JSON list of C-alpha atoms in Angstrom, two decimals:
[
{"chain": "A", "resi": 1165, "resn": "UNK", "atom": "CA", "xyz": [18.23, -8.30, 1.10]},
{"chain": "A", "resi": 1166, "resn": "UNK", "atom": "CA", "xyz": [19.53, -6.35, -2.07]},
{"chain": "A", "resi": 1167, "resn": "UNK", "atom": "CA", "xyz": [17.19, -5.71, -5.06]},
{"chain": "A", "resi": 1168, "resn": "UNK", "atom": "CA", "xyz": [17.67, -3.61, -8.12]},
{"chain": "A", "resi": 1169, "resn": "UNK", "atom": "CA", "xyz": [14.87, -2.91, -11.01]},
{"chain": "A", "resi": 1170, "resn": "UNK", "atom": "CA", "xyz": [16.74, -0.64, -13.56]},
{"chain": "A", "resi": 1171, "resn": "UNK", "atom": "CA", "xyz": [18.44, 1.93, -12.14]},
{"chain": "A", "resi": 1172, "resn": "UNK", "atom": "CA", "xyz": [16.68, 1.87, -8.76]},
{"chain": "A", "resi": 1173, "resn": "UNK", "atom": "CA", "xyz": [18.42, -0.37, -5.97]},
{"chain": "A", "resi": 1174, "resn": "UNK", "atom": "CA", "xyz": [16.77, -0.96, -2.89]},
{"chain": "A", "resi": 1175, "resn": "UNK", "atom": "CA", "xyz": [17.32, -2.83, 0.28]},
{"chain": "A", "resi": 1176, "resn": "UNK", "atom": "CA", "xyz": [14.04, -4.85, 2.03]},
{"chain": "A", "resi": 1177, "resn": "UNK", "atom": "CA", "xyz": [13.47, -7.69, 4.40]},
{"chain": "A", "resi": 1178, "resn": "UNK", "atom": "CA", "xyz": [10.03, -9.78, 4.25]},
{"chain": "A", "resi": 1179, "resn": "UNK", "atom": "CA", "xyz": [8.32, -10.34, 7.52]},
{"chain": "A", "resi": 1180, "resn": "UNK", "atom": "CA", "xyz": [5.06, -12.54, 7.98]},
{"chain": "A", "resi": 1181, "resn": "UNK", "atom": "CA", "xyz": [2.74, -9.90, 7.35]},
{"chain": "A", "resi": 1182, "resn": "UNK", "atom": "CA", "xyz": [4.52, -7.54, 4.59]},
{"chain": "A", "resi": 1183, "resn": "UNK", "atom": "CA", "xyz": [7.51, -6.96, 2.58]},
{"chain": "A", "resi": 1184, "resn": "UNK", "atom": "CA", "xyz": [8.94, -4.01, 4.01]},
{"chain": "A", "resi": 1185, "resn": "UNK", "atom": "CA", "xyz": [11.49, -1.42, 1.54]},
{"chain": "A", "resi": 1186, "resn": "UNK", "atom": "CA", "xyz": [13.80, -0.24, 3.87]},
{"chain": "A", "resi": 1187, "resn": "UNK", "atom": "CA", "xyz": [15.98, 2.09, 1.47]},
{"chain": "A", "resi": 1188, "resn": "UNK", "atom": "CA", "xyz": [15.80, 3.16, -2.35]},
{"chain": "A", "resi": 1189, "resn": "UNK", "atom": "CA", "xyz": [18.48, 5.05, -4.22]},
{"chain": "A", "resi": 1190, "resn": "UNK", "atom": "CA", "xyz": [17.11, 5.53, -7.58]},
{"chain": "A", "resi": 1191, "resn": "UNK", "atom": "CA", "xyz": [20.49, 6.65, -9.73]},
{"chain": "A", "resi": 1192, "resn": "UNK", "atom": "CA", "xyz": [18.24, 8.21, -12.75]},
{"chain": "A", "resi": 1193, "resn": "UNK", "atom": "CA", "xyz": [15.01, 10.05, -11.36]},
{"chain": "A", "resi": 1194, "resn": "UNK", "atom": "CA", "xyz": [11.86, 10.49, -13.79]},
{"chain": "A", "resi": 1195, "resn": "UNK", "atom": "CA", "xyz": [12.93, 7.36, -15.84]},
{"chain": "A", "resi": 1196, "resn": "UNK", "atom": "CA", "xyz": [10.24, 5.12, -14.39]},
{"chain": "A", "resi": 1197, "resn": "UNK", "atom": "CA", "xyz": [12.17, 2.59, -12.65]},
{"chain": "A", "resi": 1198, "resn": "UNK", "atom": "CA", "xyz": [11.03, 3.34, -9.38]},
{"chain": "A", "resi": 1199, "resn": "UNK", "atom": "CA", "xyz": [7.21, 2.55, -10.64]},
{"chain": "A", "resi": 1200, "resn": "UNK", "atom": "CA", "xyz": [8.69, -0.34, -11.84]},
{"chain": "A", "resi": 1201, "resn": "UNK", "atom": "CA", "xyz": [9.99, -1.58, -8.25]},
{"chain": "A", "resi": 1202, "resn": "UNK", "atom": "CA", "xyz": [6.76, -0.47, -6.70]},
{"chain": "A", "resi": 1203, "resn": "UNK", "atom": "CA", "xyz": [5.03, -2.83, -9.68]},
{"chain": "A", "resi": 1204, "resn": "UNK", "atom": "CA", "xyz": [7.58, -5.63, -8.57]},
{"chain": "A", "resi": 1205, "resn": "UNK", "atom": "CA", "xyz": [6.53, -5.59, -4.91]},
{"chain": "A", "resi": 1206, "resn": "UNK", "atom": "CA", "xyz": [2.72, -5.40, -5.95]},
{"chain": "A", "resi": 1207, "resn": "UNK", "atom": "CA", "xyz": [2.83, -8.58, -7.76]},
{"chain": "A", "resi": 1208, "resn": "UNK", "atom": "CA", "xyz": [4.65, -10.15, -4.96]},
{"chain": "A", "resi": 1209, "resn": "UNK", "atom": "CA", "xyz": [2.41, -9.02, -2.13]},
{"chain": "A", "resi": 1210, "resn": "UNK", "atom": "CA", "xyz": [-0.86, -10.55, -4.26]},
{"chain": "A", "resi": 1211, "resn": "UNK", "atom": "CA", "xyz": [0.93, -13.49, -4.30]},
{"chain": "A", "resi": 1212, "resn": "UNK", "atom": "CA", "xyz": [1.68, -14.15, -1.03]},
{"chain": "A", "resi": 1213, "resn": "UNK", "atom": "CA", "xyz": [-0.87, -12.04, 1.01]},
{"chain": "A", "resi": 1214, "resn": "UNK", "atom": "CA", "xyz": [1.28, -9.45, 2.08]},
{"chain": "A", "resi": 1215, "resn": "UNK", "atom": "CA", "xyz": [1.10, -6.02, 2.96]},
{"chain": "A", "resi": 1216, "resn": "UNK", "atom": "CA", "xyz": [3.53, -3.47, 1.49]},
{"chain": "A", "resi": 1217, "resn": "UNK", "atom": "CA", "xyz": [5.69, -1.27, 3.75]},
{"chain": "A", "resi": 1218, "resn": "UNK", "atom": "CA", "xyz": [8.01, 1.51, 3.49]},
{"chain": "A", "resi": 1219, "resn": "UNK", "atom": "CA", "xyz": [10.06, 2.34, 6.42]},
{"chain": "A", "resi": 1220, "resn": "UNK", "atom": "CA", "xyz": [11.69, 5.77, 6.93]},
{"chain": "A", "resi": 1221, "resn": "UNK", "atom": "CA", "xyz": [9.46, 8.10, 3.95]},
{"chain": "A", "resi": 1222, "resn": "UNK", "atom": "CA", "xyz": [11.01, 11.48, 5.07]},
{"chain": "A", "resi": 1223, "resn": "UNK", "atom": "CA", "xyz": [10.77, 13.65, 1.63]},
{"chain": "A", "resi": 1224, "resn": "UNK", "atom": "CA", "xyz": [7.47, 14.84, 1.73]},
{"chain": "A", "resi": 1225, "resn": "UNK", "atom": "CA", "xyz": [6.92, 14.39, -2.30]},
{"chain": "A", "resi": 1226, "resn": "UNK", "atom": "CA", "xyz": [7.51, 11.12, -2.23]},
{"chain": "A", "resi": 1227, "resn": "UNK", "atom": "CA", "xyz": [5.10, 10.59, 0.52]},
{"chain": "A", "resi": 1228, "resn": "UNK", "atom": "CA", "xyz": [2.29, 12.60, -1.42]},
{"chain": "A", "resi": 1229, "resn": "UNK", "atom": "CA", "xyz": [3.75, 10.31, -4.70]},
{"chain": "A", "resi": 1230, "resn": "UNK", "atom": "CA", "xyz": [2.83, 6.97, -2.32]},
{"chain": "A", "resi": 1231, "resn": "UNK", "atom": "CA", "xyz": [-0.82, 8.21, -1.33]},
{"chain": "A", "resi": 1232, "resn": "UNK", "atom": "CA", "xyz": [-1.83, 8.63, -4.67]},
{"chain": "A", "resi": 1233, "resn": "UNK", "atom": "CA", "xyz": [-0.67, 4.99, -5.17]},
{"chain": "A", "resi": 1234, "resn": "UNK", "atom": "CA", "xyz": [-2.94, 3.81, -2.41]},
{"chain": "A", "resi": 1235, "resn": "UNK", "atom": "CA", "xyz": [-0.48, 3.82, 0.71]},
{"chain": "A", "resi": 1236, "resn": "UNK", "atom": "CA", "xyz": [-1.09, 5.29, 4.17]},
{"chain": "A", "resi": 1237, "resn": "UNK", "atom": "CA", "xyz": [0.70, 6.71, 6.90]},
{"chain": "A", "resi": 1238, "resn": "UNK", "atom": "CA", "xyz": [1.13, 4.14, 9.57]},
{"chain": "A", "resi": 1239, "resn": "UNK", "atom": "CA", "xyz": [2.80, 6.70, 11.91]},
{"chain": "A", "resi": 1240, "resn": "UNK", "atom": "CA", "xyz": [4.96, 9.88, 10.98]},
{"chain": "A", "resi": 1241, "resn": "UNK", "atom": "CA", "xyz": [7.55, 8.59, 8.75]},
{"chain": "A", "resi": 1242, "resn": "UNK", "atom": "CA", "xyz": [6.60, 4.59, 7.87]},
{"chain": "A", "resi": 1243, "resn": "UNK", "atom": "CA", "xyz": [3.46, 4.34, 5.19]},
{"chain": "A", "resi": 1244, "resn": "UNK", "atom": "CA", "xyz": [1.61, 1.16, 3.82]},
{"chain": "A", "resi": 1245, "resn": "UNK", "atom": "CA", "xyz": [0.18, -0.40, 1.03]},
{"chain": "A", "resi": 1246, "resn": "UNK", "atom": "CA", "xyz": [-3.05, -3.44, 1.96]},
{"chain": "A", "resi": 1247, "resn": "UNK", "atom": "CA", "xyz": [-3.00, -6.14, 0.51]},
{"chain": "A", "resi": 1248, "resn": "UNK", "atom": "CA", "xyz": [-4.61, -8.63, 2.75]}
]
């Protein structure tokens, strides 16, 4: 599925466990829309009782930006969020 918050699109897919982000192209970096998105997804996992995934985290700032926001590495390049 498409999803946009501000000037940050994404693609994602839900699953029974999680709501995984597959891509994010954020078209104005620094503005805060990204947080936003992240905020979007964290109301929706408490919700449900999902677990938050992000497939494919290959810039290594944004992976050090996700572990101070609570998420793990699952493997080399995919990192989590718990929820349930």
């Amino acid at each position: 599925q498409d999803g946009r918050v501000g000037t940050c699109a994404f693609q994602w897919r839900a699953t029974a466990e999680a709501y995984e982000i597959l891509t994010v192209v954020n078209d104005v970096p620094g503005n805060g829309d990204f947080a936003h998105m992240l905020d979007w997804f964290y109301e929706s996992c408490q919700r449900d009782k999902r677990n938050l995934i992000i497939r494919a985290v290959w810039n290594k700032r944004l992976g050090a930006h996700l572990l101070k926001r609570g998420f793990e590495y699952i493997d080399n390049e995919n990192m989590i969020k718990k929820f349930v």
